[in-house]
């Protein structure tokens, strides 16, 4: 089955790509997100754009993965990116939580040490 | 008898029970160094406890595991021979501290747990919790080959080796049963002694009703992870 995106779809996706990338770039420059996160998040817009702007390539991918419709590959790729991103976030949150606990413990032990020193003087 | 003993009392919003508990400990025949760890309480736990004992204040609530580990780190840094954990809610009669030390003196083990189920008298928890504890106990026996009747007991004695291990590695979630798995996995010796527990006079337990099932399932999951961890 041949796949032909309409002109409306192409315009909408291209606009989304530009606006989304500008927002992401701005936040990356402000250090709100790191470069790796920028790459992952930008691919959420870049991948659909590739599928729309290069229909022959998306058909090739569909044939390569043995699926009837290119959008199946598109959504699979997007889901994969979301899972990778989610995994990274879970690991980051756990690391931060462990560091937070460690810091609170060290702070309490250090405060106690200082208090004991003061009392001994 | 070991020279330096630290009684660690983790607390979270226990202003009503911590005072009487510390006074009871002070009235014992033997003097023990006590350390109250206030896990970011919102009530007057710290001010009440600091009048009667040495205290550590955590600036935010980090949970029972992190709270107990702070005390274990303190015991390790200050070179204590034994560290004894007693819950701050007053459920563990301070007289039982002697029971643990006497048992350790007779036959030393790295970890000695006070079990309310060996001596079938006084408070033994709700039916739901007893079922959960039995299930965790069975899983520990199956995974590590050691029967522990009361793996969730918060009354326990740790020797230097256990202090060293737990100061560097201690579970933050469900610490009592999971630390048993940790200890058995690392080859530490564990024994139980019969103790009598009291009912809680103030406050309520954080684990009740449906939470008991969730607690049991998560603990079992963690124990399985510890067991298979070394094969990965």
PDB file of N, CA, C and O in Angstrom, chain B residues 105-171:
ATOM      1  N   UNK B 105      25.885 -12.408  75.297  1.00  0.00           N
ATOM      2  CA  UNK B 105      27.019 -12.766  76.151  1.00  0.00           C
ATOM      3  C   UNK B 105      27.181 -14.295  76.217  1.00  0.00           C
ATOM      4  O   UNK B 105      28.294 -14.814  76.153  1.00  0.00           O
ATOM      5  N   UNK B 106      26.037 -14.987  76.314  1.00  0.00           N
ATOM      6  CA  UNK B 106      26.077 -16.456  76.385  1.00  0.00           C
ATOM      7  C   UNK B 106      26.560 -17.050  75.072  1.00  0.00           C
ATOM      8  O   UNK B 106      27.377 -17.960  75.052  1.00  0.00           O
ATOM      9  N   UNK B 107      26.021 -16.551  73.990  1.00  0.00           N
ATOM     10  CA  UNK B 107      26.360 -17.127  72.687  1.00  0.00           C
ATOM     11  C   UNK B 107      26.303 -16.028  71.622  1.00  0.00           C
ATOM     12  O   UNK B 107      25.240 -15.745  71.061  1.00  0.00           O
ATOM     13  N   UNK B 108      27.455 -15.401  71.329  1.00  0.00           N
ATOM     14  CA  UNK B 108      27.439 -14.259  70.409  1.00  0.00           C
ATOM     15  C   UNK B 108      26.980 -14.608  68.987  1.00  0.00           C
ATOM     16  O   UNK B 108      27.320 -15.663  68.463  1.00  0.00           O
ATOM     17  N   UNK B 109      26.170 -13.713  68.445  1.00  0.00           N
ATOM     18  CA  UNK B 109      25.760 -13.783  67.037  1.00  0.00           C
ATOM     19  C   UNK B 109      25.884 -12.382  66.482  1.00  0.00           C
ATOM     20  O   UNK B 109      25.860 -11.411  67.226  1.00  0.00           O
ATOM     21  N   UNK B 110      26.010 -12.268  65.153  1.00  0.00           N
ATOM     22  CA  UNK B 110      26.137 -10.929  64.565  1.00  0.00           C
ATOM     23  C   UNK B 110      24.865 -10.112  64.743  1.00  0.00           C
ATOM     24  O   UNK B 110      24.912  -8.907  64.944  1.00  0.00           O
ATOM     25  N   UNK B 111      23.740 -10.809  64.637  1.00  0.00           N
ATOM     26  CA  UNK B 111      22.453 -10.116  64.759  1.00  0.00           C
ATOM     27  C   UNK B 111      21.533 -10.957  65.641  1.00  0.00           C
ATOM     28  O   UNK B 111      21.350 -12.145  65.375  1.00  0.00           O
ATOM     29  N   UNK B 112      21.005 -10.336  66.690  1.00  0.00           N
ATOM     30  CA  UNK B 112      20.055 -11.056  67.542  1.00  0.00           C
ATOM     31  C   UNK B 112      18.725 -10.309  67.491  1.00  0.00           C
ATOM     32  O   UNK B 112      18.658  -9.108  67.748  1.00  0.00           O
ATOM     33  N   UNK B 113      17.689 -11.044  67.097  1.00  0.00           N
ATOM     34  CA  UNK B 113      16.369 -10.415  66.918  1.00  0.00           C
ATOM     35  C   UNK B 113      15.446 -10.838  68.056  1.00  0.00           C
ATOM     36  O   UNK B 113      15.369 -12.011  68.405  1.00  0.00           O
ATOM     37  N   UNK B 114      14.758  -9.870  68.616  1.00  0.00           N
ATOM     38  CA  UNK B 114      13.760 -10.171  69.643  1.00  0.00           C
ATOM     39  C   UNK B 114      12.480 -10.613  68.958  1.00  0.00           C
ATOM     40  O   UNK B 114      11.889  -9.855  68.205  1.00  0.00           O
ATOM     41  N   UNK B 115      12.068 -11.856  69.223  1.00  0.00           N
ATOM     42  CA  UNK B 115      10.874 -12.383  68.552  1.00  0.00           C
ATOM     43  C   UNK B 115       9.701 -12.474  69.514  1.00  0.00           C
ATOM     44  O   UNK B 115       9.799 -13.093  70.571  1.00  0.00           O
ATOM     45  N   UNK B 116       8.586 -11.885  69.122  1.00  0.00           N
ATOM     46  CA  UNK B 116       7.375 -11.949  69.960  1.00  0.00           C
ATOM     47  C   UNK B 116       6.635 -13.258  69.761  1.00  0.00           C
ATOM     48  O   UNK B 116       5.692 -13.564  70.462  1.00  0.00           O
ATOM     49  N   UNK B 117       7.056 -14.048  68.772  1.00  0.00           N
ATOM     50  CA  UNK B 117       6.331 -15.284  68.474  1.00  0.00           C
ATOM     51  C   UNK B 117       6.951 -16.525  69.115  1.00  0.00           C
ATOM     52  O   UNK B 117       6.378 -17.604  69.050  1.00  0.00           O
ATOM     53  N   UNK B 118       8.144 -16.379  69.707  1.00  0.00           N
ATOM     54  CA  UNK B 118       8.746 -17.531  70.390  1.00  0.00           C
ATOM     55  C   UNK B 118       8.131 -17.695  71.775  1.00  0.00           C
ATOM     56  O   UNK B 118       7.947 -18.797  72.268  1.00  0.00           O
ATOM     57  N   UNK B 119       7.830 -16.547  72.369  1.00  0.00           N
ATOM     58  CA  UNK B 119       7.195 -16.546  73.686  1.00  0.00           C
ATOM     59  C   UNK B 119       5.755 -16.140  73.437  1.00  0.00           C
ATOM     60  O   UNK B 119       5.478 -14.973  73.212  1.00  0.00           O
ATOM     61  N   UNK B 120       4.849 -17.117  73.403  1.00  0.00           N
ATOM     62  CA  UNK B 120       3.500 -16.783  72.941  1.00  0.00           C
ATOM     63  C   UNK B 120       2.662 -16.156  74.056  1.00  0.00           C
ATOM     64  O   UNK B 120       1.705 -16.727  74.530  1.00  0.00           O
ATOM     65  N   UNK B 121       3.085 -14.974  74.459  1.00  0.00           N
ATOM     66  CA  UNK B 121       2.289 -14.275  75.452  1.00  0.00           C
ATOM     67  C   UNK B 121       2.326 -12.780  75.143  1.00  0.00           C
ATOM     68  O   UNK B 121       3.140 -12.305  74.365  1.00  0.00           O
ATOM     69  N   UNK B 122       1.417 -12.072  75.735  1.00  0.00           N
ATOM     70  CA  UNK B 122       1.257 -10.628  75.550  1.00  0.00           C
ATOM     71  C   UNK B 122       0.976 -10.266  74.090  1.00  0.00           C
ATOM     72  O   UNK B 122       0.476 -11.074  73.323  1.00  0.00           O
ATOM     73  N   UNK B 123       1.338  -9.068  73.689  1.00  0.00           N
ATOM     74  CA  UNK B 123       0.924  -8.540  72.388  1.00  0.00           C
ATOM     75  C   UNK B 123       1.618  -9.249  71.216  1.00  0.00           C
ATOM     76  O   UNK B 123       2.835  -9.355  71.186  1.00  0.00           O
ATOM     77  N   UNK B 124       0.825  -9.734  70.283  1.00  0.00           N
ATOM     78  CA  UNK B 124       1.409 -10.457  69.136  1.00  0.00           C
ATOM     79  C   UNK B 124       0.973  -9.898  67.797  1.00  0.00           C
ATOM     80  O   UNK B 124       1.110 -10.564  66.793  1.00  0.00           O
ATOM     81  N   UNK B 125       0.423  -8.714  67.759  1.00  0.00           N
ATOM     82  CA  UNK B 125       0.001  -8.056  66.532  1.00  0.00           C
ATOM     83  C   UNK B 125      -1.341  -8.593  66.022  1.00  0.00           C
ATOM     84  O   UNK B 125      -1.862  -9.599  66.515  1.00  0.00           O
ATOM     85  N   UNK B 126      -1.866  -7.938  64.990  1.00  0.00           N
ATOM     86  CA  UNK B 126      -3.172  -8.307  64.445  1.00  0.00           C
ATOM     87  C   UNK B 126      -3.048  -9.573  63.595  1.00  0.00           C
ATOM     88  O   UNK B 126      -1.951  -9.928  63.161  1.00  0.00           O
ATOM     89  N   UNK B 127      -4.207 -10.210  63.341  1.00  0.00           N
ATOM     90  CA  UNK B 127      -4.211 -11.465  62.571  1.00  0.00           C
ATOM     91  C   UNK B 127      -3.620 -11.235  61.179  1.00  0.00           C
ATOM     92  O   UNK B 127      -2.783 -12.009  60.706  1.00  0.00           O
ATOM     93  N   UNK B 128      -4.056 -10.134  60.552  1.00  0.00           N
ATOM     94  CA  UNK B 128      -3.594  -9.804  59.190  1.00  0.00           C
ATOM     95  C   UNK B 128      -2.071  -9.684  59.158  1.00  0.00           C
ATOM     96  O   UNK B 128      -1.412 -10.207  58.256  1.00  0.00           O
ATOM     97  N   UNK B 129      -1.528  -8.995  60.146  1.00  0.00           N
ATOM     98  CA  UNK B 129      -0.073  -8.796  60.178  1.00  0.00           C
ATOM     99  C   UNK B 129       0.649 -10.103  60.479  1.00  0.00           C
ATOM    100  O   UNK B 129       1.720 -10.359  59.944  1.00  0.00           O
ATOM    101  N   UNK B 130       0.032 -10.925  61.353  1.00  0.00           N
ATOM    102  CA  UNK B 130       0.667 -12.223  61.676  1.00  0.00           C
ATOM    103  C   UNK B 130       0.759 -13.095  60.427  1.00  0.00           C
ATOM    104  O   UNK B 130       1.751 -13.778  60.206  1.00  0.00           O
ATOM    105  N   UNK B 131      -0.305 -13.037  59.599  1.00  0.00           N
ATOM    106  CA  UNK B 131      -0.293 -13.818  58.350  1.00  0.00           C
ATOM    107  C   UNK B 131       0.835 -13.306  57.440  1.00  0.00           C
ATOM    108  O   UNK B 131       1.610 -14.080  56.881  1.00  0.00           O
ATOM    109  N   UNK B 132       0.914 -11.974  57.337  1.00  0.00           N
ATOM    110  CA  UNK B 132       1.963 -11.358  56.510  1.00  0.00           C
ATOM    111  C   UNK B 132       3.352 -11.730  56.995  1.00  0.00           C
ATOM    112  O   UNK B 132       4.231 -12.102  56.198  1.00  0.00           O
ATOM    113  N   UNK B 133       3.550 -11.669  58.318  1.00  0.00           N
ATOM    114  CA  UNK B 133       4.867 -11.990  58.899  1.00  0.00           C
ATOM    115  C   UNK B 133       5.206 -13.465  58.645  1.00  0.00           C
ATOM    116  O   UNK B 133       6.345 -13.800  58.307  1.00  0.00           O
ATOM    117  N   UNK B 134       4.190 -14.340  58.783  1.00  0.00           N
ATOM    118  CA  UNK B 134       4.428 -15.775  58.527  1.00  0.00           C
ATOM    119  C   UNK B 134       4.868 -15.993  57.087  1.00  0.00           C
ATOM    120  O   UNK B 134       5.774 -16.793  56.819  1.00  0.00           O
ATOM    121  N   UNK B 135       4.212 -15.280  56.157  1.00  0.00           N
ATOM    122  CA  UNK B 135       4.555 -15.443  54.735  1.00  0.00           C
ATOM    123  C   UNK B 135       5.999 -14.987  54.492  1.00  0.00           C
ATOM    124  O   UNK B 135       6.763 -15.676  53.806  1.00  0.00           O
ATOM    125  N   UNK B 136       6.381 -13.837  55.086  1.00  0.00           N
ATOM    126  CA  UNK B 136       7.750 -13.333  54.915  1.00  0.00           C
ATOM    127  C   UNK B 136       8.745 -14.319  55.527  1.00  0.00           C
ATOM    128  O   UNK B 136       9.792 -14.614  54.958  1.00  0.00           O
ATOM    129  N   UNK B 137       8.370 -14.853  56.689  1.00  0.00           N
ATOM    130  CA  UNK B 137       9.217 -15.825  57.378  1.00  0.00           C
ATOM    131  C   UNK B 137       9.453 -17.064  56.501  1.00  0.00           C
ATOM    132  O   UNK B 137      10.579 -17.565  56.401  1.00  0.00           O
ATOM    133  N   UNK B 138       8.370 -17.549  55.875  1.00  0.00           N
ATOM    134  CA  UNK B 138       8.479 -18.732  54.993  1.00  0.00           C
ATOM    135  C   UNK B 138       9.392 -18.428  53.806  1.00  0.00           C
ATOM    136  O   UNK B 138      10.204 -19.266  53.415  1.00  0.00           O
ATOM    137  N   UNK B 139       9.238 -17.233  53.239  1.00  0.00           N
ATOM    138  CA  UNK B 139      10.059 -16.858  52.075  1.00  0.00           C
ATOM    139  C   UNK B 139      11.538 -16.789  52.477  1.00  0.00           C
ATOM    140  O   UNK B 139      12.417 -17.242  51.737  1.00  0.00           O
ATOM    141  N   UNK B 140      11.823 -16.235  53.660  1.00  0.00           N
ATOM    142  CA  UNK B 140      13.216 -16.155  54.130  1.00  0.00           C
ATOM    143  C   UNK B 140      13.792 -17.563  54.293  1.00  0.00           C
ATOM    144  O   UNK B 140      14.910 -17.847  53.874  1.00  0.00           O
ATOM    145  N   UNK B 141      12.989 -18.454  54.881  1.00  0.00           N
ATOM    146  CA  UNK B 141      13.435 -19.848  55.079  1.00  0.00           C
ATOM    147  C   UNK B 141      13.724 -20.499  53.713  1.00  0.00           C
ATOM    148  O   UNK B 141      14.723 -21.188  53.541  1.00  0.00           O
ATOM    149  N   UNK B 142      12.826 -20.241  52.762  1.00  0.00           N
ATOM    150  CA  UNK B 142      12.959 -20.850  51.430  1.00  0.00           C
ATOM    151  C   UNK B 142      14.164 -20.275  50.681  1.00  0.00           C
ATOM    152  O   UNK B 142      14.927 -21.007  50.065  1.00  0.00           O
ATOM    153  N   UNK B 143      14.344 -18.952  50.768  1.00  0.00           N
ATOM    154  CA  UNK B 143      15.415 -18.317  49.996  1.00  0.00           C
ATOM    155  C   UNK B 143      16.790 -18.448  50.648  1.00  0.00           C
ATOM    156  O   UNK B 143      17.806 -18.601  49.980  1.00  0.00           O
ATOM    157  N   UNK B 144      16.835 -18.323  51.993  1.00  0.00           N
ATOM    158  CA  UNK B 144      18.131 -18.258  52.680  1.00  0.00           C
ATOM    159  C   UNK B 144      18.392 -19.442  53.609  1.00  0.00           C
ATOM    160  O   UNK B 144      19.460 -19.531  54.203  1.00  0.00           O
ATOM    161  N   UNK B 145      17.378 -20.309  53.766  1.00  0.00           N
ATOM    162  CA  UNK B 145      17.555 -21.518  54.569  1.00  0.00           C
ATOM    163  C   UNK B 145      17.614 -21.284  56.062  1.00  0.00           C
ATOM    164  O   UNK B 145      18.169 -22.097  56.801  1.00  0.00           O
ATOM    165  N   UNK B 146      17.065 -20.185  56.536  1.00  0.00           N
ATOM    166  CA  UNK B 146      17.099 -19.898  57.975  1.00  0.00           C
ATOM    167  C   UNK B 146      15.704 -19.500  58.443  1.00  0.00           C
ATOM    168  O   UNK B 146      15.070 -18.616  57.857  1.00  0.00           O
ATOM    169  N   UNK B 147      15.244 -20.161  59.484  1.00  0.00           N
ATOM    170  CA  UNK B 147      13.913 -19.858  60.012  1.00  0.00           C
ATOM    171  C   UNK B 147      14.012 -18.656  60.954  1.00  0.00           C
ATOM    172  O   UNK B 147      14.689 -18.700  61.979  1.00  0.00           O
ATOM    173  N   UNK B 148      13.345 -17.572  60.579  1.00  0.00           N
ATOM    174  CA  UNK B 148      13.264 -16.381  61.427  1.00  0.00           C
ATOM    175  C   UNK B 148      11.779 -16.163  61.707  1.00  0.00           C
ATOM    176  O   UNK B 148      11.024 -15.845  60.784  1.00  0.00           O
ATOM    177  N   UNK B 149      11.370 -16.346  62.946  1.00  0.00           N
ATOM    178  CA  UNK B 149       9.929 -16.290  63.238  1.00  0.00           C
ATOM    179  C   UNK B 149       9.369 -14.873  63.199  1.00  0.00           C
ATOM    180  O   UNK B 149       8.218 -14.659  62.874  1.00  0.00           O
ATOM    181  N   UNK B 150      10.225 -13.878  63.531  1.00  0.00           N
ATOM    182  CA  UNK B 150       9.727 -12.503  63.589  1.00  0.00           C
ATOM    183  C   UNK B 150      10.663 -11.543  62.828  1.00  0.00           C
ATOM    184  O   UNK B 150      11.335 -10.693  63.428  1.00  0.00           O
ATOM    185  N   UNK B 151      10.686 -11.668  61.496  1.00  0.00           N
ATOM    186  CA  UNK B 151      11.641 -10.846  60.726  1.00  0.00           C
ATOM    187  C   UNK B 151      11.318  -9.356  60.745  1.00  0.00           C
ATOM    188  O   UNK B 151      12.166  -8.542  60.392  1.00  0.00           O
ATOM    189  N   UNK B 152      10.094  -8.981  61.142  1.00  0.00           N
ATOM    190  CA  UNK B 152       9.738  -7.557  61.130  1.00  0.00           C
ATOM    191  C   UNK B 152       9.988  -6.882  62.480  1.00  0.00           C
ATOM    192  O   UNK B 152       9.707  -5.695  62.634  1.00  0.00           O
ATOM    193  N   UNK B 153      10.505  -7.653  63.435  1.00  0.00           N
ATOM    194  CA  UNK B 153      10.728  -7.088  64.768  1.00  0.00           C
ATOM    195  C   UNK B 153      11.761  -5.958  64.717  1.00  0.00           C
ATOM    196  O   UNK B 153      12.822  -6.084  64.120  1.00  0.00           O
ATOM    197  N   UNK B 154      11.416  -4.865  65.400  1.00  0.00           N
ATOM    198  CA  UNK B 154      12.322  -3.712  65.440  1.00  0.00           C
ATOM    199  C   UNK B 154      13.241  -3.745  66.646  1.00  0.00           C
ATOM    200  O   UNK B 154      14.032  -2.829  66.842  1.00  0.00           O
ATOM    201  N   UNK B 155      13.120  -4.788  67.472  1.00  0.00           N
ATOM    202  CA  UNK B 155      14.010  -4.919  68.631  1.00  0.00           C
ATOM    203  C   UNK B 155      15.125  -5.879  68.251  1.00  0.00           C
ATOM    204  O   UNK B 155      14.899  -7.079  68.104  1.00  0.00           O
ATOM    205  N   UNK B 156      16.306  -5.347  68.071  1.00  0.00           N
ATOM    206  CA  UNK B 156      17.403  -6.200  67.597  1.00  0.00           C
ATOM    207  C   UNK B 156      18.758  -5.677  68.064  1.00  0.00           C
ATOM    208  O   UNK B 156      18.937  -4.487  68.291  1.00  0.00           O
ATOM    209  N   UNK B 157      19.658  -6.612  68.178  1.00  0.00           N
ATOM    210  CA  UNK B 157      21.020  -6.283  68.616  1.00  0.00           C
ATOM    211  C   UNK B 157      21.980  -6.556  67.459  1.00  0.00           C
ATOM    212  O   UNK B 157      21.879  -7.580  66.794  1.00  0.00           O
ATOM    213  N   UNK B 158      22.897  -5.618  67.252  1.00  0.00           N
ATOM    214  CA  UNK B 158      23.903  -5.795  66.193  1.00  0.00           C
ATOM    215  C   UNK B 158      25.288  -5.733  66.812  1.00  0.00           C
ATOM    216  O   UNK B 158      25.539  -4.858  67.633  1.00  0.00           O
ATOM    217  N   UNK B 159      26.145  -6.659  66.409  1.00  0.00           N
ATOM    218  CA  UNK B 159      27.524  -6.587  66.904  1.00  0.00           C
ATOM    219  C   UNK B 159      28.364  -5.755  65.927  1.00  0.00           C
ATOM    220  O   UNK B 159      27.836  -5.200  64.961  1.00  0.00           O
ATOM    221  N   UNK B 160      29.664  -5.692  66.163  1.00  0.00           N
ATOM    222  CA  UNK B 160      30.534  -4.836  65.338  1.00  0.00           C
ATOM    223  C   UNK B 160      30.444  -5.168  63.847  1.00  0.00           C
ATOM    224  O   UNK B 160      30.428  -4.277  63.010  1.00  0.00           O
ATOM    225  N   UNK B 161      30.391  -6.479  63.564  1.00  0.00           N
ATOM    226  CA  UNK B 161      30.367  -6.892  62.154  1.00  0.00           C
ATOM    227  C   UNK B 161      29.073  -6.433  61.465  1.00  0.00           C
ATOM    228  O   UNK B 161      29.092  -5.948  60.334  1.00  0.00           O
ATOM    229  N   UNK B 162      27.964  -6.600  62.191  1.00  0.00           N
ATOM    230  CA  UNK B 162      26.669  -6.169  61.637  1.00  0.00           C
ATOM    231  C   UNK B 162      26.629  -4.645  61.528  1.00  0.00           C
ATOM    232  O   UNK B 162      26.124  -4.095  60.534  1.00  0.00           O
ATOM    233  N   UNK B 163      27.202  -3.960  62.530  1.00  0.00           N
ATOM    234  CA  UNK B 163      27.248  -2.483  62.484  1.00  0.00           C
ATOM    235  C   UNK B 163      28.028  -2.037  61.248  1.00  0.00           C
ATOM    236  O   UNK B 163      27.602  -1.136  60.524  1.00  0.00           O
ATOM    237  N   UNK B 164      29.153  -2.711  61.007  1.00  0.00           N
ATOM    238  CA  UNK B 164      30.003  -2.344  59.862  1.00  0.00           C
ATOM    239  C   UNK B 164      29.243  -2.554  58.544  1.00  0.00           C
ATOM    240  O   UNK B 164      29.256  -1.682  57.667  1.00  0.00           O
ATOM    241  N   UNK B 165      28.585  -3.707  58.434  1.00  0.00           N
ATOM    242  CA  UNK B 165      27.849  -3.992  57.197  1.00  0.00           C
ATOM    243  C   UNK B 165      26.708  -2.996  56.988  1.00  0.00           C
ATOM    244  O   UNK B 165      26.584  -2.390  55.924  1.00  0.00           O
ATOM    245  N   UNK B 166      25.895  -2.823  58.042  1.00  0.00           N
ATOM    246  CA  UNK B 166      24.701  -1.982  57.895  1.00  0.00           C
ATOM    247  C   UNK B 166      25.019  -0.492  57.794  1.00  0.00           C
ATOM    248  O   UNK B 166      24.200   0.274  57.283  1.00  0.00           O
ATOM    249  N   UNK B 167      26.201  -0.090  58.287  1.00  0.00           N
ATOM    250  CA  UNK B 167      26.530   1.338  58.163  1.00  0.00           C
ATOM    251  C   UNK B 167      26.816   1.698  56.699  1.00  0.00           C
ATOM    252  O   UNK B 167      26.628   2.832  56.287  1.00  0.00           O
ATOM    253  N   UNK B 168      27.249   0.699  55.930  1.00  0.00           N
ATOM    254  CA  UNK B 168      27.514   0.994  54.516  1.00  0.00           C
ATOM    255  C   UNK B 168      26.359   0.563  53.621  1.00  0.00           C
ATOM    256  O   UNK B 168      26.175   1.088  52.536  1.00  0.00           O
ATOM    257  N   UNK B 169      25.575  -0.381  54.074  1.00  0.00           N
ATOM    258  CA  UNK B 169      24.499  -0.905  53.222  1.00  0.00           C
ATOM    259  C   UNK B 169      23.299  -1.279  54.090  1.00  0.00           C
ATOM    260  O   UNK B 169      23.380  -2.233  54.870  1.00  0.00           O
ATOM    261  N   UNK B 170      22.247  -0.516  53.969  1.00  0.00           N
ATOM    262  CA  UNK B 170      21.055  -0.795  54.773  1.00  0.00           C
ATOM    263  C   UNK B 170      19.830  -0.424  53.946  1.00  0.00           C
ATOM    264  O   UNK B 170      19.808   0.631  53.312  1.00  0.00           O
ATOM    265  N   UNK B 171      18.815  -1.300  53.914  1.00  0.00           N
ATOM    266  CA  UNK B 171      17.655  -0.992  53.060  1.00  0.00           C
ATOM    267  C   UNK B 171      16.882   0.224  53.566  1.00  0.00           C
ATOM    268  O   UNK B 171      16.686   0.368  54.771  1.00  0.00           O
TER     269      UNK B 171
END
